[in-house]
Short mmCIF file of C-alpha atoms (C1' of nucleotides) in Angstrom, two decimals:
data_model
loop_
_atom_site.label_atom_id
_atom_site.label_comp_id
_atom_site.label_asym_id
_atom_site.label_seq_id
_atom_site.Cartn_x
_atom_site.Cartn_y
_atom_site.Cartn_z
CA MET A 27 0.00 0.00 0.00
CA CYS A 28 0.91 3.55 -0.55
CA LYS A 29 0.30 5.03 2.85
CA TYR A 30 1.77 8.45 2.44
CA CYS A 31 1.01 9.54 -1.04
CA ILE A 32 -1.70 8.54 -3.39
CA GLU A 33 -4.08 6.94 -0.98
CA GLU A 34 -5.22 10.19 0.44
CA TRP A 35 -5.99 11.46 -3.03
CA HIS A 36 -7.63 8.41 -4.47
CA PRO A 37 -7.01 4.74 -3.79
CA ALA A 38 -7.85 3.68 -7.34
CA ILE A 39 -4.83 5.48 -8.70
CA CYS A 40 -2.64 3.51 -6.38
CA ALA A 41 -2.77 0.46 -8.61
CA ASN A 42 -1.21 2.32 -11.48
CA LYS A 43 1.71 3.91 -9.76
CA ILE A 44 5.38 3.28 -10.35
CA ASN A 45 7.92 4.08 -7.66
CA ILE A 46 11.03 6.06 -8.53
CA LYS A 47 14.04 6.42 -6.27
CA LEU A 48 16.05 9.62 -6.36
CA LYS A 49 19.50 10.37 -5.03
CA LYS A 50 20.32 13.74 -3.55
CA GLY A 51 20.65 16.23 -6.37
CA ASP A 52 18.80 14.11 -8.92
CA ILE A 53 16.55 16.05 -11.21
CA LEU A 54 13.07 14.61 -11.60
CA PHE A 55 12.11 16.86 -14.47
CA LYS A 56 13.28 20.09 -15.96
CA GLU A 57 11.58 23.24 -17.15
CA GLY A 58 10.64 22.94 -20.79
CA GLU A 59 10.49 19.16 -20.96
CA PRO A 60 7.22 17.74 -22.23
CA VAL A 61 4.86 16.67 -19.46
CA GLU A 62 4.73 12.92 -19.11
CA GLY A 63 3.03 12.40 -15.82
CA ILE A 64 2.35 13.45 -12.33
CA TYR A 65 4.16 12.48 -9.15
CA PHE A 66 3.44 12.06 -5.48
CA VAL A 67 6.23 12.32 -2.96
CA TYR A 68 6.49 9.20 -0.85
CA SER A 69 9.55 10.14 1.17
CA GLY A 70 12.32 12.69 1.06
CA ASN A 71 12.17 16.30 0.01
CA ILE A 72 11.97 17.77 -3.47
CA LYS A 73 12.52 21.39 -4.37
CA VAL A 74 10.30 22.83 -7.06
CA TYR A 75 11.94 25.80 -8.70
CA LYS A 76 11.95 28.07 -11.69
CA GLN A 77 15.17 29.05 -13.31
CA TRP A 78 16.52 32.45 -14.28
CA ASP A 79 19.94 33.17 -15.60
CA ASN A 80 21.83 29.88 -15.25
CA ASP A 81 22.88 30.39 -11.65
CA LYS A 82 19.77 32.10 -10.38
CA GLU A 83 16.48 30.54 -9.48
CA LEU A 84 13.38 30.97 -7.38
CA ILE A 85 12.28 28.03 -5.27
CA ILE A 86 8.51 27.83 -5.52
CA ARG A 87 8.03 25.29 -2.77
CA PHE A 88 9.29 22.15 -1.13
CA ALA A 89 7.35 18.97 -1.80
CA GLU A 90 7.50 16.20 0.79
CA ASN A 91 5.38 13.65 2.57
CA GLY A 92 2.46 13.05 0.25
CA ALA A 93 2.72 16.21 -1.78
CA ILE A 94 1.62 16.20 -5.39
CA LEU A 95 4.19 17.19 -7.98
CA GLY A 96 3.81 18.23 -11.58
CA HIS A 97 0.14 19.09 -11.29
CA ARG A 98 0.74 22.35 -13.12
CA GLY A 99 1.25 20.17 -16.15
CA ILE A 100 -2.45 19.37 -16.36
CA GLY A 101 -3.79 20.55 -19.68
CA PRO A 102 -3.26 19.89 -23.37
CA ASN A 103 0.26 19.44 -24.82
CA LEU A 104 2.25 21.10 -22.14
CA ASN A 105 5.85 21.37 -21.10
CA TYR A 106 6.75 21.53 -17.45
CA PRO A 107 6.82 25.17 -16.40
CA ILE A 108 9.14 24.40 -13.50
CA SER A 109 11.93 22.01 -12.51
CA ALA A 110 12.05 19.54 -9.64
CA ALA A 111 15.18 18.26 -7.89
CA ALA A 112 15.71 16.06 -4.85
CA LEU A 113 17.27 17.78 -1.85
CA GLU A 114 17.82 14.43 -0.16
CA PRO A 115 17.33 10.78 -1.10
CA SER A 116 13.68 10.54 -2.02
CA VAL A 117 11.04 8.19 -3.36
CA VAL A 118 8.22 9.39 -5.58
CA CYS A 119 5.30 7.63 -7.23
CA TYR A 120 4.80 8.21 -10.91
CA ILE A 121 1.45 8.22 -12.68
CA SER A 122 1.07 8.95 -16.37
CA MET A 123 -0.78 12.17 -17.05
CA LYS A 124 -3.10 10.36 -19.41
CA PHE A 125 -4.23 8.00 -16.69
CA PHE A 126 -4.45 10.74 -14.11
CA GLU A 127 -6.58 12.93 -16.33
CA SER A 128 -8.95 10.13 -17.21
CA THR A 129 -9.30 9.38 -13.53
CA LEU A 130 -10.21 12.98 -12.90
CA LYS A 131 -12.85 12.83 -15.59
CA VAL A 132 -14.71 10.00 -13.92
CA ASN A 133 -14.03 10.82 -10.30
CA GLY A 134 -15.72 14.05 -9.34
CA GLU A 135 -14.77 13.83 -5.69
CA LEU A 136 -11.06 13.61 -6.49
CA THR A 137 -11.38 16.48 -8.93
CA TYR A 138 -13.22 18.52 -6.34
CA GLN A 139 -10.43 17.93 -3.84
CA LEU A 140 -7.97 19.02 -6.46
CA VAL A 141 -9.87 22.23 -7.09
CA ASN A 142 -9.69 23.01 -3.40
CA PHE A 143 -6.00 22.27 -3.37
CA PHE A 144 -5.39 24.47 -6.40
CA ALA A 145 -7.37 27.34 -4.95
CA SER A 146 -5.21 27.16 -1.87
CA GLU A 147 -2.03 27.08 -3.95
CA LEU A 148 -3.25 30.08 -5.88
CA ARG A 149 -3.88 32.05 -2.71
CA LYS A 150 -0.38 31.35 -1.48
CA SER A 151 1.09 32.12 -4.83
CA GLU A 152 -0.59 35.47 -5.13
CA ARG A 153 0.32 36.51 -1.66
CA ARG A 154 3.89 35.68 -2.43
CA MET A 155 3.82 37.67 -5.66
CA ARG A 156 2.88 40.73 -3.70
CA ASP A 157 5.55 40.02 -1.11
CA LEU A 158 8.23 39.68 -3.76
CA ALA A 159 7.11 42.95 -5.31
CA HIS A 160 6.88 45.06 -2.18
CA MET A 161 8.34 43.41 0.91
CA PRO A 162 11.98 44.11 1.86
CA VAL A 163 14.41 41.21 1.90
CA LYS A 164 14.50 40.93 5.67
CA GLY A 165 10.78 40.39 5.80
CA ARG A 166 10.98 37.81 3.04
CA VAL A 167 13.69 35.89 4.86
CA ALA A 168 11.61 36.02 8.04
CA GLY A 169 8.65 34.73 6.07
CA ALA A 170 10.72 31.98 4.54
CA LEU A 171 11.85 30.78 7.96
CA ILE A 172 8.34 30.85 9.34
CA LYS A 173 7.04 28.89 6.37
CA LEU A 174 9.83 26.34 6.68
CA GLN A 175 9.15 25.82 10.36
CA LYS A 176 5.45 25.46 9.67
CA GLN A 177 6.07 22.86 6.99
CA PHE A 178 8.92 20.87 8.51
CA GLY A 179 8.47 21.43 12.22
CA THR A 180 11.31 21.49 14.71
CA THR A 181 13.75 19.04 16.23
CA PRO A 182 13.54 18.45 20.00
CA ASP A 183 16.04 21.26 20.57
CA GLY A 184 14.02 23.74 18.56
CA PHE A 185 15.80 23.83 15.22
CA ILE A 186 13.83 23.84 12.00
CA ASN A 187 13.77 20.26 10.84
CA ILE A 188 15.28 20.67 7.40
CA VAL A 189 18.78 20.72 6.00
CA LEU A 190 18.99 23.55 3.54
CA SER A 191 21.97 25.29 1.99
CA ARG A 192 22.15 29.05 2.33
CA GLN A 193 22.05 29.01 -1.42
CA ASP A 194 18.63 27.35 -1.38
CA LEU A 195 17.34 29.48 1.46
CA ALA A 196 18.26 32.51 -0.63
CA SER A 197 16.48 31.10 -3.66
CA PHE A 198 13.44 30.46 -1.51
CA ALA A 199 13.42 34.00 -0.14
CA GLY A 200 14.16 35.48 -3.55
CA ALA A 201 17.46 37.18 -2.78
CA THR A 202 21.21 36.59 -3.16
CA TYR A 203 23.00 34.34 -0.71
CA GLU A 204 25.30 37.16 0.42
CA THR A 205 22.33 39.29 1.38
CA VAL A 206 20.56 36.43 3.08
CA PHE A 207 23.69 35.69 5.05
CA ARG A 208 23.89 39.26 6.32
CA VAL A 209 20.22 39.31 7.21
CA ILE A 210 20.54 36.03 9.08
CA ASN A 211 23.40 37.53 11.06
CA GLU A 212 21.33 40.55 11.98
CA MET A 213 18.59 38.30 13.22
CA VAL A 214 21.04 36.42 15.40
CA GLN A 215 22.28 39.72 16.83
CA GLU A 216 18.72 40.72 17.60
CA GLN A 217 18.18 37.39 19.38
CA ASN A 218 15.33 36.52 17.08
CA ILE A 219 16.93 33.36 15.77
CA ARG A 220 19.64 30.98 16.89
CA LEU A 221 22.13 28.99 14.82
CA SER A 222 23.84 25.65 15.13
CA GLY A 223 25.94 24.89 12.10
CA LYS A 224 23.53 25.32 9.25
CA SER A 225 20.47 24.68 11.33
CA ILE A 226 18.29 27.59 12.33
CA ALA A 227 15.97 27.92 15.29
CA ILE A 228 13.38 30.63 15.59
CA VAL A 229 13.67 32.18 19.06
CA ASN A 230 11.24 35.04 18.73
CA GLN A 231 8.46 34.11 16.37
CA ASP A 232 6.58 37.34 16.98
CA ALA A 233 9.55 39.48 16.00
CA LEU A 234 9.89 37.62 12.71
CA ALA A 235 6.18 37.84 12.06
CA ALA A 236 6.37 41.59 12.69
CA LEU A 237 9.00 41.92 9.98
CA ARG A 238 6.49 40.64 7.48
CA GLN A 239 4.19 43.54 8.31
CA GLN A 240 6.86 46.21 8.09
CA GLY A 241 5.40 49.26 6.40
CA LYS A 242 2.25 47.43 5.49
CA MET B 23 -29.51 34.22 -21.45
CA CYS B 24 -26.09 34.81 -20.18
CA LYS B 25 -24.05 34.63 -23.30
CA TYR B 26 -20.72 35.87 -22.10
CA CYS B 27 -20.27 34.53 -18.67
CA ILE B 28 -21.71 31.53 -17.04
CA GLU B 29 -22.93 29.63 -20.04
CA GLU B 30 -19.50 28.58 -21.06
CA TRP B 31 -18.86 27.21 -17.60
CA HIS B 32 -22.14 25.52 -16.97
CA PRO B 33 -25.62 26.44 -18.14
CA ALA B 34 -27.30 25.06 -15.04
CA ILE B 35 -25.72 27.73 -12.92
CA CYS B 36 -27.25 30.36 -15.14
CA ALA B 37 -30.64 30.05 -13.45
CA ASN B 38 -29.21 31.04 -10.09
CA LYS B 39 -27.27 34.09 -11.07
CA ILE B 40 -27.89 37.65 -9.97
CA ASN B 41 -26.59 40.54 -12.03
CA ILE B 42 -24.72 43.37 -10.35
CA LYS B 43 -23.92 46.67 -11.98
CA LEU B 44 -20.73 48.47 -11.00
CA LYS B 45 -19.69 52.06 -11.58
CA LYS B 46 -16.10 52.95 -12.31
CA GLY B 47 -14.14 52.68 -9.11
CA ASP B 48 -16.72 50.54 -7.29
CA ILE B 49 -15.25 47.86 -5.11
CA LEU B 50 -16.79 44.43 -5.57
CA PHE B 51 -15.11 42.90 -2.58
CA LYS B 52 -12.14 43.66 -0.39
CA GLU B 53 -9.29 41.64 1.02
CA GLY B 54 -10.23 40.15 4.35
CA GLU B 55 -13.99 40.15 3.86
CA PRO B 56 -15.67 36.78 4.29
CA VAL B 57 -16.28 34.97 1.02
CA GLU B 58 -19.92 35.11 0.02
CA GLY B 59 -19.90 33.99 -3.55
CA ILE B 60 -18.26 33.84 -6.88
CA TYR B 61 -18.63 36.19 -9.82
CA PHE B 62 -18.42 36.11 -13.59
CA VAL B 63 -17.67 39.24 -15.53
CA TYR B 64 -20.37 39.99 -18.03
CA SER B 65 -19.04 43.27 -19.34
CA GLY B 66 -16.49 45.87 -18.32
CA ASN B 67 -13.12 45.39 -16.71
CA ILE B 68 -12.29 44.54 -13.13
CA LYS B 69 -8.87 44.76 -11.56
CA VAL B 70 -7.94 42.07 -9.08
CA TYR B 71 -5.28 43.27 -6.70
CA LYS B 72 -3.58 42.68 -3.41
CA GLN B 73 -2.82 45.51 -1.11
CA TRP B 74 0.36 46.53 0.65
CA ASP B 75 0.91 49.64 2.63
CA ASN B 76 -2.26 51.70 2.07
CA ASP B 77 -1.13 53.33 -1.15
CA LYS B 78 0.74 50.41 -2.64
CA GLU B 79 -0.70 47.39 -4.34
CA LEU B 80 0.05 44.65 -6.83
CA ILE B 81 -2.48 44.07 -9.58
CA ILE B 82 -2.79 40.34 -10.01
CA ARG B 83 -4.81 40.41 -13.19
CA PHE B 84 -7.61 42.09 -15.10
CA ALA B 85 -10.89 40.21 -15.35
CA GLU B 86 -13.19 40.91 -18.28
CA ASN B 87 -15.41 39.24 -20.81
CA GLY B 88 -16.49 36.01 -19.15
CA ALA B 89 -13.71 35.77 -16.60
CA ILE B 90 -14.36 34.12 -13.28
CA LEU B 91 -13.78 36.17 -10.17
CA GLY B 92 -13.39 35.17 -6.55
CA HIS B 93 -12.55 31.55 -7.30
CA ARG B 94 -9.65 31.68 -4.90
CA GLY B 95 -12.29 31.81 -2.20
CA ILE B 96 -13.20 28.17 -2.76
CA GLY B 97 -12.63 26.23 0.40
CA PRO B 98 -13.92 26.15 3.95
CA ASN B 99 -14.57 29.42 5.90
CA LEU B 100 -12.41 31.75 3.93
CA ASN B 101 -11.92 35.45 3.58
CA TYR B 102 -11.10 36.94 0.23
CA PRO B 103 -7.34 36.99 -0.20
CA ILE B 104 -7.57 39.81 -2.74
CA SER B 105 -9.68 42.82 -3.64
CA ALA B 106 -11.61 43.52 -6.83
CA ALA B 107 -12.52 46.94 -8.20
CA ALA B 108 -14.14 48.07 -11.44
CA LEU B 109 -11.89 50.03 -13.80
CA GLU B 110 -14.87 51.01 -15.91
CA PRO B 111 -18.64 50.54 -15.69
CA SER B 112 -19.12 46.78 -15.48
CA VAL B 113 -21.71 44.11 -15.00
CA VAL B 114 -20.97 40.90 -13.13
CA CYS B 115 -23.05 37.84 -12.31
CA TYR B 116 -23.13 36.74 -8.71
CA ILE B 117 -23.49 33.17 -7.55
CA SER B 118 -23.44 32.14 -3.91
CA MET B 119 -20.42 30.06 -3.03
CA LYS B 120 -22.65 27.47 -1.42
CA PHE B 121 -24.51 26.91 -4.64
CA PHE B 122 -21.39 26.99 -6.75
CA GLU B 123 -19.65 24.42 -4.58
CA SER B 124 -22.61 22.09 -4.57
CA THR B 125 -22.71 22.37 -8.35
CA LEU B 126 -19.07 21.42 -8.51
CA LYS B 127 -19.73 18.38 -6.37
CA VAL B 128 -22.28 16.96 -8.77
CA ASN B 129 -20.84 18.20 -12.06
CA GLY B 130 -17.54 16.50 -12.76
CA GLU B 131 -17.11 18.09 -16.18
CA LEU B 132 -17.38 21.61 -14.80
CA THR B 133 -14.99 20.75 -12.00
CA TYR B 134 -12.58 19.27 -14.50
CA GLN B 135 -12.66 22.46 -16.55
CA LEU B 136 -12.01 24.39 -13.39
CA VAL B 137 -8.98 22.25 -12.59
CA ASN B 138 -7.56 22.99 -16.02
CA PHE B 139 -8.20 26.67 -15.56
CA PHE B 140 -6.57 26.66 -12.14
CA ALA B 141 -3.51 24.82 -13.40
CA SER B 142 -3.11 27.46 -16.05
CA GLU B 143 -3.49 30.26 -13.51
CA LEU B 144 -0.89 28.58 -11.34
CA ARG B 145 1.59 28.40 -14.19
CA LYS B 146 1.19 32.08 -14.91
CA SER B 147 1.37 32.93 -11.28
CA GLU B 148 4.59 31.06 -10.71
CA ARG B 149 6.26 32.50 -13.72
CA ARG B 150 5.38 35.92 -12.49
CA MET B 151 6.76 35.20 -9.05
CA ARG B 152 10.10 34.46 -10.59
CA ASP B 153 9.91 37.56 -12.75
CA LEU B 154 9.16 39.76 -9.77
CA ALA B 155 12.08 38.23 -7.90
CA HIS B 156 14.70 38.41 -10.63
CA MET B 157 13.67 40.47 -13.63
CA PRO B 158 14.58 44.18 -13.77
CA VAL B 159 11.77 46.71 -13.89
CA LYS B 160 12.18 47.46 -17.58
CA GLY B 161 11.60 43.84 -18.46
CA ARG B 162 8.59 43.69 -16.19
CA VAL B 163 7.06 46.76 -17.82
CA ALA B 164 7.72 45.25 -21.23
CA GLY B 165 6.06 42.05 -20.08
CA ALA B 166 3.10 43.97 -18.70
CA LEU B 167 2.56 45.72 -22.04
CA ILE B 168 2.81 42.48 -23.96
CA LYS B 169 0.33 40.79 -21.64
CA LEU B 170 -2.08 43.72 -21.92
CA GLN B 171 -1.94 43.67 -25.69
CA LYS B 172 -2.50 39.94 -25.70
CA GLN B 173 -5.52 40.21 -23.45
CA PHE B 174 -7.16 43.37 -24.77
CA GLY B 175 -5.98 43.51 -28.37
CA THR B 176 -5.41 46.72 -30.28
CA THR B 177 -7.51 49.48 -31.75
CA PRO B 178 -7.43 49.92 -35.55
CA ASP B 179 -4.52 52.35 -35.22
CA GLY B 180 -2.46 49.92 -33.19
CA PHE B 181 -2.93 51.10 -29.61
CA ILE B 182 -3.52 48.64 -26.82
CA ASN B 183 -7.25 48.56 -26.32
CA ILE B 184 -7.44 49.46 -22.63
CA VAL B 185 -7.57 52.68 -20.66
CA LEU B 186 -5.22 52.35 -17.75
CA SER B 187 -3.71 54.95 -15.47
CA ARG B 188 0.08 54.98 -15.09
CA GLN B 189 -0.67 54.24 -11.47
CA ASP B 190 -2.38 50.99 -12.39
CA LEU B 191 0.21 50.10 -15.00
CA ALA B 192 2.83 50.51 -12.30
CA SER B 193 0.87 48.32 -9.90
CA PHE B 194 0.57 45.71 -12.61
CA ALA B 195 4.30 45.75 -13.33
CA GLY B 196 5.19 45.83 -9.65
CA ALA B 197 7.02 49.16 -9.52
CA THR B 198 6.40 52.81 -8.63
CA TYR B 199 4.68 55.06 -11.12
CA GLU B 200 7.67 57.40 -11.36
CA THR B 201 9.92 54.55 -12.37
CA VAL B 202 7.38 53.21 -14.84
CA PHE B 203 7.10 56.63 -16.37
CA ARG B 204 10.84 56.87 -16.94
CA VAL B 205 10.97 53.41 -18.40
CA ILE B 206 8.08 54.20 -20.74
CA ASN B 207 9.99 57.27 -21.92
CA GLU B 208 13.09 55.23 -22.63
CA MET B 209 11.04 52.83 -24.69
CA VAL B 210 9.62 55.71 -26.71
CA GLN B 211 13.13 57.03 -27.31
CA GLU B 212 14.18 53.60 -28.47
CA GLN B 213 11.23 53.53 -30.87
CA ASN B 214 9.91 50.38 -29.29
CA ILE B 215 6.58 51.88 -28.29
CA ARG B 216 4.51 54.86 -29.35
CA LEU B 217 2.21 57.07 -27.26
CA SER B 218 -0.99 58.96 -27.87
CA GLY B 219 -2.26 60.56 -24.72
CA LYS B 220 -2.44 57.70 -22.26
CA SER B 221 -2.70 55.03 -24.92
CA ILE B 222 0.30 52.93 -25.73
CA ALA B 223 1.13 51.12 -28.95
CA ILE B 224 3.80 48.48 -29.21
CA VAL B 225 5.95 49.28 -32.24
CA ASN B 226 8.66 46.70 -31.84
CA GLN B 227 7.27 43.60 -30.18
CA ASP B 228 10.54 41.70 -30.54
CA ALA B 229 12.52 44.37 -28.72
CA LEU B 230 10.11 44.25 -25.80
CA ALA B 231 10.14 40.48 -25.76
CA ALA B 232 13.94 40.59 -25.71
CA LEU B 233 13.83 42.73 -22.55
CA ARG B 234 12.09 39.89 -20.77
CA GLN B 235 15.03 37.63 -21.48
CA GLN B 236 17.66 40.09 -20.34
CA GLY B 237 20.35 38.22 -18.46
CA LYS B 238 18.33 35.06 -18.47
"C1'" DC C 22 -12.15 80.24 -11.71
"C1'" DG C 23 -9.77 77.47 -8.35
"C1'" DC C 24 -9.34 72.98 -6.59
"C1'" DC C 25 -7.91 68.29 -7.01
"C1'" DT C 26 -6.21 64.33 -9.11
"C1'" DG C 27 -2.85 62.41 -12.01
"C1'" DA C 28 1.28 63.24 -15.04
"C1'" DT C 29 6.07 64.79 -15.35
"C1'" DT C 30 10.55 65.69 -14.05
"C1'" DG C 31 14.67 66.18 -11.01
"C1'" DA C 32 17.70 65.32 -6.90
"C1'" DG C 33 19.12 62.33 -3.39
"C1'" DG C 34 19.48 58.24 -0.74
"C1'" DC C 35 19.32 53.57 0.39
"C1'" DA C 36 18.66 48.64 0.02
"C1'" DA C 37 20.32 45.05 -2.21
"C1'" DA C 38 23.09 43.19 -6.01
"C1'" DT C 39 27.59 42.64 -7.70
"C1'" DC C 40 32.34 41.97 -7.32
"C1'" DA C 41 36.32 40.24 -5.01
"C1'" DA C 42 39.02 37.39 -1.98
"C1'" DG C 43 39.96 34.26 1.71
"C1'" DC C 44 38.17 30.30 4.12
"C1'" DT C 45 35.82 25.86 5.14
"C1'" DT C 46 33.57 21.80 3.94
"C1'" DC C 47 32.89 17.89 1.23
"C1'" DG C 48 33.23 14.59 -2.27
"C1'" DT C 49 36.25 11.94 -5.30
"C1'" DG C 50 39.81 9.47 -6.71
"C1'" DG C 51 44.49 8.14 -6.29
"C1'" DC D 19 43.55 7.66 4.25
"C1'" DC D 20 45.16 11.57 2.41
"C1'" DA D 21 45.30 15.06 -1.46
"C1'" DC D 22 43.19 17.81 -4.22
"C1'" DG D 23 39.71 20.45 -6.42
"C1'" DA D 24 35.22 22.11 -6.49
"C1'" DA D 25 31.34 24.02 -4.04
"C1'" DG D 26 29.70 26.57 -0.79
"C1'" DC D 27 30.26 29.83 3.06
"C1'" DT D 28 31.92 34.36 5.10
"C1'" DT D 29 33.12 38.92 4.86
"C1'" DG D 30 34.27 43.51 3.08
"C1'" DA D 31 34.20 47.07 -0.62
"C1'" DT D 32 31.80 49.00 -4.36
"C1'" DT D 33 28.15 49.92 -7.52
"C1'" DT D 34 23.60 50.65 -9.00
"C1'" DG D 35 18.75 50.23 -9.84
"C1'" DC D 36 14.97 51.72 -8.00
"C1'" DC D 37 12.40 54.12 -4.50
"C1'" DT D 38 11.42 58.33 -1.99
"C1'" DC D 39 10.67 62.92 -1.65
"C1'" DA D 40 9.64 67.21 -3.60
"C1'" DA D 41 8.11 70.49 -6.86
"C1'" DT D 42 5.94 71.86 -11.02
"C1'" DC D 43 2.56 71.22 -14.54
"C1'" DA D 44 -1.68 69.75 -17.22
"C1'" DG D 45 -6.32 68.63 -17.35
"C1'" DG D 46 -11.05 67.71 -15.69
"C1'" DC D 47 -14.94 69.28 -13.00
"C1'" DG D 48 -17.90 71.33 -9.64
#
DNA sequence: CGCCTGATTGAGGCAAATCAAGCTTCGTGG
DNA sequence: CCACGAAGCTTGATTTGCCTCAATCAGGCG
């Protein structure tokens, strides 16, 4: 059985899945490639990102633990609008888009769930658009940390439960890694966060949350 | 009959619609208000935007001619994540969210269409996130003009067929109006666009398109 | 006519990117 | 197991794109 991924969407799909193992750094699909299918993340952590300028990117989100992947590819004759790469060893389930779409056509409940999911994604996405347009970097980094903690939780000693390079944190916040580094340092000075190696713990959640309101 | 709006989504809904007339500047709903229903634009032009800082906003999109409005409010107990205001006299059809959701539950085809629509919105949205994060203002303005021309077409003499204040153009591009103004001037100098009052005509589409690739 | 909103233009400042250079970590292969 | 090179991290100096502020100007409208 497929406890973590497809089951919660629709058991019938489960029969048609294929598991794929990914090593750290493996690319599941790349922007521009024709859409073949849809994936569900069984274990691990996959970054979904959009490229700009060879060594610049924006991380859209992190997909783990049951998350659906490649759903933006629904529609006629599409290429993936984004890329997906494993941040750690991961396992994903693959379902051909053809099969997935035909399932949607006959299963209204599944489709309805998907509409709800999409609406929620759209809300997040549009909020983030505004933030990228108007919010200063410090607020965006604060927001990134809060979102990460919300998604991945904390270890017993309070650190956000994800291993992430500064590079990737920067891409998630939409800034350069030098700037993110400086901002992180400021936050440590202000006793709002705490570091241990590359791990980050939020000490003063309210202070970070306040940064996201700055000037709003 | 409701030729322009609901029919193409689902005729059955048509019976339950209520028409609402809006004057220029009227606000249909505001960020934070509880979601009551969903709208379809019958005629006119509605800007969908997200606020920041009292006199700063980001225009998400322009809804006209059959566009659905308020669909991000699908889900349990939500408040509108965005605001909607009429840019010109407009007519919209109102449908209660309750009714719309129950229609979705029994009408798989409609829901399936909605999923396709949402996936497309998500693709646009995520591309724009990246652009806001990494693309310089000039490229964003170029992109805004191209998108406007694509959506609204041109008048016989080649001008983009929409009346839009510089203010709103700036909010759409994600920049201040002063900056947008300067950029517009540059483009005129470079013979890439042409002005007539507030109307803008794209003279050299390729040059504008190239700006969107700058450094990519 | 005079007010008010939006357009236009200039000067100045600042946040963040870029550039540059040393340092640390990590993976790979000898 | 060590050596080496490549990535990534850290830090400072410099540049710059864009915003902010401020002032003037044009046009619509009561």
